[in-house]
Amino acid sequence: MHDSHDFDQDDDQLVSKSQLKREAEAQQALGKKLVDLPAGKLEKIPLDEALLDAIQLAQRIRNKREGFRRQLQHIGKMMRNRDTAPIEQALFELENAHHEQNALFHQLEKQRDAILAEGDSAIQDFLEDYPQADRQKLRQLYRQAQKQQQQGKPPAAARELFKYLREVTSA
């Protein structure tokens, strides 16, 4: 007869069908993310040649519905035989870089809007954070933007101010 200890060990080694299905779907979803990446970003992901070829094929047959679906399943199956941790890490870093870029863009927009609204005090605040910036250029762009706004002209100077802020902060 079996004692209860043997049954507990068997239960630990068995994985339910639903768990296997969830894992397979997760691998397929990861494969779909890879297929959706543009070529430039795909190059930054550590992929072996066979997996890269399968992803590129899926990208080419995207408009063939059934073939595309089967290719995604094939990629998911290929992913199950690989260590996906480096792939997931590289994808995370790519997505995170995009979010950081958006946050920086929004911060620059706020700084530009503050300069346009407050003038010299906001320019001084910006110069405290970025002493390499040119005070004269900032004040000149501010005055041009004010003049354009009063005359009802397109905000060319405001756009120029944004470009200059981006240039200074990325240096």
PDB file of C-alpha atoms in Angstrom:
ATOM      1  CA  MET A   1       0.000   0.000   0.000  1.00  0.00           C
ATOM      2  CA  HIS A   2       0.990   3.622  -0.558  1.00  0.00           C
ATOM      3  CA  ASP A   3       1.502   5.878   2.345  1.00  0.00           C
ATOM      4  CA  SER A   4       0.298   9.489   2.210  1.00  0.00           C
ATOM      5  CA  HIS A   5       3.863  10.753   1.699  1.00  0.00           C
ATOM      6  CA  ASP A   6       4.086   9.133  -1.776  1.00  0.00           C
ATOM      7  CA  PHE A   7       0.823  10.782  -2.883  1.00  0.00           C
ATOM      8  CA  ASP A   8       2.032  14.226  -1.799  1.00  0.00           C
ATOM      9  CA  GLN A   9       5.191  13.804  -3.850  1.00  0.00           C
ATOM     10  CA  ASP A  10       3.178  12.793  -6.943  1.00  0.00           C
ATOM     11  CA  ASP A  11       0.906  15.848  -6.557  1.00  0.00           C
ATOM     12  CA  ASP A  12       3.933  18.180  -6.518  1.00  0.00           C
ATOM     13  CA  GLN A  13       5.272  16.706  -9.758  1.00  0.00           C
ATOM     14  CA  LEU A  14       1.969  16.852 -11.636  1.00  0.00           C
ATOM     15  CA  VAL A  15       1.109  20.086 -13.380  1.00  0.00           C
ATOM     16  CA  SER A  16      -2.515  20.644 -14.261  1.00  0.00           C
ATOM     17  CA  LYS A  17      -3.591  20.914 -17.882  1.00  0.00           C
ATOM     18  CA  SER A  18      -4.897  24.412 -17.228  1.00  0.00           C
ATOM     19  CA  GLN A  19      -1.513  25.452 -15.819  1.00  0.00           C
ATOM     20  CA  LEU A  20       0.225  24.068 -18.909  1.00  0.00           C
ATOM     21  CA  LYS A  21      -2.270  25.916 -21.108  1.00  0.00           C
ATOM     22  CA  ARG A  22      -1.686  29.206 -19.234  1.00  0.00           C
ATOM     23  CA  GLU A  23       2.074  28.810 -19.677  1.00  0.00           C
ATOM     24  CA  ALA A  24       1.672  28.043 -23.387  1.00  0.00           C
ATOM     25  CA  GLU A  25      -0.582  31.090 -23.853  1.00  0.00           C
ATOM     26  CA  ALA A  26       1.965  33.264 -22.010  1.00  0.00           C
ATOM     27  CA  GLN A  27       4.731  32.049 -24.338  1.00  0.00           C
ATOM     28  CA  GLN A  28       2.522  32.721 -27.355  1.00  0.00           C
ATOM     29  CA  ALA A  29       1.719  36.230 -26.062  1.00  0.00           C
ATOM     30  CA  LEU A  30       5.443  36.885 -25.649  1.00  0.00           C
ATOM     31  CA  GLY A  31       5.954  35.703 -29.231  1.00  0.00           C
ATOM     32  CA  LYS A  32       3.182  38.069 -30.414  1.00  0.00           C
ATOM     33  CA  LYS A  33       4.922  40.996 -28.687  1.00  0.00           C
ATOM     34  CA  LEU A  34       8.105  40.095 -30.557  1.00  0.00           C
ATOM     35  CA  VAL A  35       6.268  39.865 -33.881  1.00  0.00           C
ATOM     36  CA  ASP A  36       4.765  43.338 -33.272  1.00  0.00           C
ATOM     37  CA  LEU A  37       8.196  44.945 -32.780  1.00  0.00           C
ATOM     38  CA  PRO A  38       9.745  46.932 -35.623  1.00  0.00           C
ATOM     39  CA  ALA A  39      12.972  45.521 -37.089  1.00  0.00           C
ATOM     40  CA  GLY A  40      15.217  48.057 -35.313  1.00  0.00           C
ATOM     41  CA  LYS A  41      13.913  47.111 -31.873  1.00  0.00           C
ATOM     42  CA  LEU A  42      13.829  43.396 -32.695  1.00  0.00           C
ATOM     43  CA  GLU A  43      17.594  43.526 -33.278  1.00  0.00           C
ATOM     44  CA  LYS A  44      18.066  44.558 -29.633  1.00  0.00           C
ATOM     45  CA  ILE A  45      16.401  41.366 -28.348  1.00  0.00           C
ATOM     46  CA  PRO A  46      18.645  38.322 -27.767  1.00  0.00           C
ATOM     47  CA  LEU A  47      17.112  35.780 -30.175  1.00  0.00           C
ATOM     48  CA  ASP A  48      18.602  32.690 -31.770  1.00  0.00           C
ATOM     49  CA  GLU A  49      18.510  32.426 -35.552  1.00  0.00           C
ATOM     50  CA  ALA A  50      15.629  29.918 -35.777  1.00  0.00           C
ATOM     51  CA  LEU A  51      13.369  32.003 -33.546  1.00  0.00           C
ATOM     52  CA  LEU A  52      14.280  35.217 -35.374  1.00  0.00           C
ATOM     53  CA  ASP A  53      13.475  33.571 -38.726  1.00  0.00           C
ATOM     54  CA  ALA A  54      10.091  32.401 -37.389  1.00  0.00           C
ATOM     55  CA  ILE A  55       9.292  35.919 -36.127  1.00  0.00           C
ATOM     56  CA  GLN A  56      10.287  37.522 -39.432  1.00  0.00           C
ATOM     57  CA  LEU A  57       8.119  35.010 -41.316  1.00  0.00           C
ATOM     58  CA  ALA A  58       5.157  35.891 -39.089  1.00  0.00           C
ATOM     59  CA  GLN A  59       5.744  39.576 -39.818  1.00  0.00           C
ATOM     60  CA  ARG A  60       5.684  38.872 -43.565  1.00  0.00           C
ATOM     61  CA  ILE A  61       2.469  36.796 -43.485  1.00  0.00           C
ATOM     62  CA  ARG A  62       0.573  39.039 -41.059  1.00  0.00           C
ATOM     63  CA  ASN A  63      -2.214  39.621 -43.611  1.00  0.00           C
ATOM     64  CA  LYS A  64      -2.783  35.874 -44.105  1.00  0.00           C
ATOM     65  CA  ARG A  65      -5.051  35.293 -41.139  1.00  0.00           C
ATOM     66  CA  GLU A  66      -4.902  31.514 -40.680  1.00  0.00           C
ATOM     67  CA  GLY A  67      -1.238  31.221 -41.611  1.00  0.00           C
ATOM     68  CA  PHE A  68      -0.372  34.048 -39.208  1.00  0.00           C
ATOM     69  CA  ARG A  69      -2.320  32.358 -36.384  1.00  0.00           C
ATOM     70  CA  ARG A  70      -0.497  29.065 -36.972  1.00  0.00           C
ATOM     71  CA  GLN A  71       2.863  30.843 -37.153  1.00  0.00           C
ATOM     72  CA  LEU A  72       2.175  32.515 -33.775  1.00  0.00           C
ATOM     73  CA  GLN A  73       1.380  29.095 -32.319  1.00  0.00           C
ATOM     74  CA  HIS A  74       4.620  27.765 -33.778  1.00  0.00           C
ATOM     75  CA  ILE A  75       6.575  30.651 -32.232  1.00  0.00           C
ATOM     76  CA  GLY A  76       4.885  29.960 -28.890  1.00  0.00           C
ATOM     77  CA  LYS A  77       5.917  26.306 -29.123  1.00  0.00           C
ATOM     78  CA  MET A  78       9.498  27.316 -29.966  1.00  0.00           C
ATOM     79  CA  MET A  79       9.544  29.659 -26.953  1.00  0.00           C
ATOM     80  CA  ARG A  80       8.668  26.800 -24.579  1.00  0.00           C
ATOM     81  CA  ASN A  81      12.006  25.154 -25.359  1.00  0.00           C
ATOM     82  CA  ARG A  82      14.034  28.270 -24.577  1.00  0.00           C
ATOM     83  CA  ASP A  83      15.010  30.312 -21.564  1.00  0.00           C
ATOM     84  CA  THR A  84      12.813  33.362 -22.120  1.00  0.00           C
ATOM     85  CA  ALA A  85      14.139  35.406 -19.178  1.00  0.00           C
ATOM     86  CA  PRO A  86      16.698  37.358 -21.294  1.00  0.00           C
ATOM     87  CA  ILE A  87      14.050  38.007 -23.958  1.00  0.00           C
ATOM     88  CA  GLU A  88      11.535  39.238 -21.356  1.00  0.00           C
ATOM     89  CA  GLN A  89      14.198  41.439 -19.733  1.00  0.00           C
ATOM     90  CA  ALA A  90      15.159  43.022 -23.078  1.00  0.00           C
ATOM     91  CA  LEU A  91      11.481  43.678 -23.893  1.00  0.00           C
ATOM     92  CA  PHE A  92      10.966  45.245 -20.456  1.00  0.00           C
ATOM     93  CA  GLU A  93      13.954  47.554 -20.976  1.00  0.00           C
ATOM     94  CA  LEU A  94      12.666  48.618 -24.411  1.00  0.00           C
ATOM     95  CA  GLU A  95       9.200  49.399 -23.029  1.00  0.00           C
ATOM     96  CA  ASN A  96      10.674  51.183 -20.002  1.00  0.00           C
ATOM     97  CA  ALA A  97      12.882  53.368 -22.207  1.00  0.00           C
ATOM     98  CA  HIS A  98       9.772  54.441 -24.110  1.00  0.00           C
ATOM     99  CA  HIS A  99       7.992  55.397 -20.866  1.00  0.00           C
ATOM    100  CA  GLU A 100      11.028  57.357 -19.670  1.00  0.00           C
ATOM    101  CA  GLN A 101      11.130  59.215 -22.991  1.00  0.00           C
ATOM    102  CA  ASN A 102       7.445  60.147 -22.650  1.00  0.00           C
ATOM    103  CA  ALA A 103       7.959  61.357 -19.078  1.00  0.00           C
ATOM    104  CA  LEU A 104      10.877  63.547 -20.161  1.00  0.00           C
ATOM    105  CA  PHE A 105       8.810  64.952 -23.037  1.00  0.00           C
ATOM    106  CA  HIS A 106       5.961  65.879 -20.651  1.00  0.00           C
ATOM    107  CA  GLN A 107       8.399  67.461 -18.201  1.00  0.00           C
ATOM    108  CA  LEU A 108       9.851  69.609 -21.004  1.00  0.00           C
ATOM    109  CA  GLU A 109       6.353  70.663 -22.059  1.00  0.00           C
ATOM    110  CA  LYS A 110       5.623  71.772 -18.468  1.00  0.00           C
ATOM    111  CA  GLN A 111       8.879  73.728 -18.311  1.00  0.00           C
ATOM    112  CA  ARG A 112       8.111  75.455 -21.625  1.00  0.00           C
ATOM    113  CA  ASP A 113       4.576  76.299 -20.488  1.00  0.00           C
ATOM    114  CA  ALA A 114       5.909  77.659 -17.184  1.00  0.00           C
ATOM    115  CA  ILE A 115       8.403  79.889 -19.011  1.00  0.00           C
ATOM    116  CA  LEU A 116       5.673  81.142 -21.345  1.00  0.00           C
ATOM    117  CA  ALA A 117       3.337  81.846 -18.417  1.00  0.00           C
ATOM    118  CA  GLU A 118       5.758  83.217 -15.794  1.00  0.00           C
ATOM    119  CA  GLY A 119       8.657  84.633 -17.793  1.00  0.00           C
ATOM    120  CA  ASP A 120      11.852  85.533 -15.919  1.00  0.00           C
ATOM    121  CA  SER A 121      11.102  83.602 -12.701  1.00  0.00           C
ATOM    122  CA  ALA A 122      10.574  80.333 -14.620  1.00  0.00           C
ATOM    123  CA  ILE A 123      13.666  81.051 -16.737  1.00  0.00           C
ATOM    124  CA  GLN A 124      15.656  81.494 -13.508  1.00  0.00           C
ATOM    125  CA  ASP A 125      14.287  78.185 -12.147  1.00  0.00           C
ATOM    126  CA  PHE A 126      15.320  76.425 -15.356  1.00  0.00           C
ATOM    127  CA  LEU A 127      18.802  77.975 -15.213  1.00  0.00           C
ATOM    128  CA  GLU A 128      19.255  76.711 -11.650  1.00  0.00           C
ATOM    129  CA  ASP A 129      18.666  73.168 -12.886  1.00  0.00           C
ATOM    130  CA  TYR A 130      20.603  73.633 -16.148  1.00  0.00           C
ATOM    131  CA  PRO A 131      23.288  76.317 -15.669  1.00  0.00           C
ATOM    132  CA  GLN A 132      24.734  75.595 -19.140  1.00  0.00           C
ATOM    133  CA  ALA A 133      21.597  77.080 -20.751  1.00  0.00           C
ATOM    134  CA  ASP A 134      21.815  80.494 -22.389  1.00  0.00           C
ATOM    135  CA  ARG A 135      19.724  83.029 -20.418  1.00  0.00           C
ATOM    136  CA  GLN A 136      19.656  85.490 -23.336  1.00  0.00           C
ATOM    137  CA  LYS A 137      18.372  82.883 -25.770  1.00  0.00           C
ATOM    138  CA  LEU A 138      15.657  81.773 -23.325  1.00  0.00           C
ATOM    139  CA  ARG A 139      14.516  85.380 -22.753  1.00  0.00           C
ATOM    140  CA  GLN A 140      14.599  86.105 -26.491  1.00  0.00           C
ATOM    141  CA  LEU A 141      12.461  83.048 -27.299  1.00  0.00           C
ATOM    142  CA  TYR A 142      10.075  83.969 -24.470  1.00  0.00           C
ATOM    143  CA  ARG A 143       9.634  87.525 -25.842  1.00  0.00           C
ATOM    144  CA  GLN A 144       9.141  86.239 -29.406  1.00  0.00           C
ATOM    145  CA  ALA A 145       6.520  83.739 -28.215  1.00  0.00           C
ATOM    146  CA  GLN A 146       4.656  86.470 -26.302  1.00  0.00           C
ATOM    147  CA  LYS A 147       4.719  88.761 -29.346  1.00  0.00           C
ATOM    148  CA  GLN A 148       3.485  85.982 -31.658  1.00  0.00           C
ATOM    149  CA  GLN A 149       0.682  85.120 -29.249  1.00  0.00           C
ATOM    150  CA  GLN A 150      -0.442  88.781 -29.030  1.00  0.00           C
ATOM    151  CA  GLN A 151      -0.435  89.084 -32.825  1.00  0.00           C
ATOM    152  CA  GLY A 152      -2.371  85.814 -33.208  1.00  0.00           C
ATOM    153  CA  LYS A 153       0.446  84.217 -35.195  1.00  0.00           C
ATOM    154  CA  PRO A 154       1.369  80.507 -35.102  1.00  0.00           C
ATOM    155  CA  PRO A 155       3.492  79.632 -32.033  1.00  0.00           C
ATOM    156  CA  ALA A 156       6.790  79.176 -33.899  1.00  0.00           C
ATOM    157  CA  ALA A 157       8.861  80.666 -31.061  1.00  0.00           C
ATOM    158  CA  ALA A 158       7.130  78.409 -28.501  1.00  0.00           C
ATOM    159  CA  ARG A 159       8.114  75.396 -30.607  1.00  0.00           C
ATOM    160  CA  GLU A 160      11.634  76.768 -30.911  1.00  0.00           C
ATOM    161  CA  LEU A 161      11.741  77.210 -27.127  1.00  0.00           C
ATOM    162  CA  PHE A 162      10.713  73.558 -26.675  1.00  0.00           C
ATOM    163  CA  LYS A 163      13.462  72.410 -29.083  1.00  0.00           C
ATOM    164  CA  TYR A 164      16.019  74.484 -27.197  1.00  0.00           C
ATOM    165  CA  LEU A 165      14.918  73.061 -23.825  1.00  0.00           C
ATOM    166  CA  ARG A 166      15.207  69.539 -25.231  1.00  0.00           C
ATOM    167  CA  GLU A 167      18.657  70.319 -26.605  1.00  0.00           C
ATOM    168  CA  VAL A 168      19.878  71.708 -23.258  1.00  0.00           C
ATOM    169  CA  THR A 169      18.457  68.863 -21.152  1.00  0.00           C
ATOM    170  CA  SER A 170      19.853  66.112 -23.392  1.00  0.00           C
ATOM    171  CA  ALA A 171      23.359  67.591 -23.431  1.00  0.00           C
TER     172      ALA A 171
END
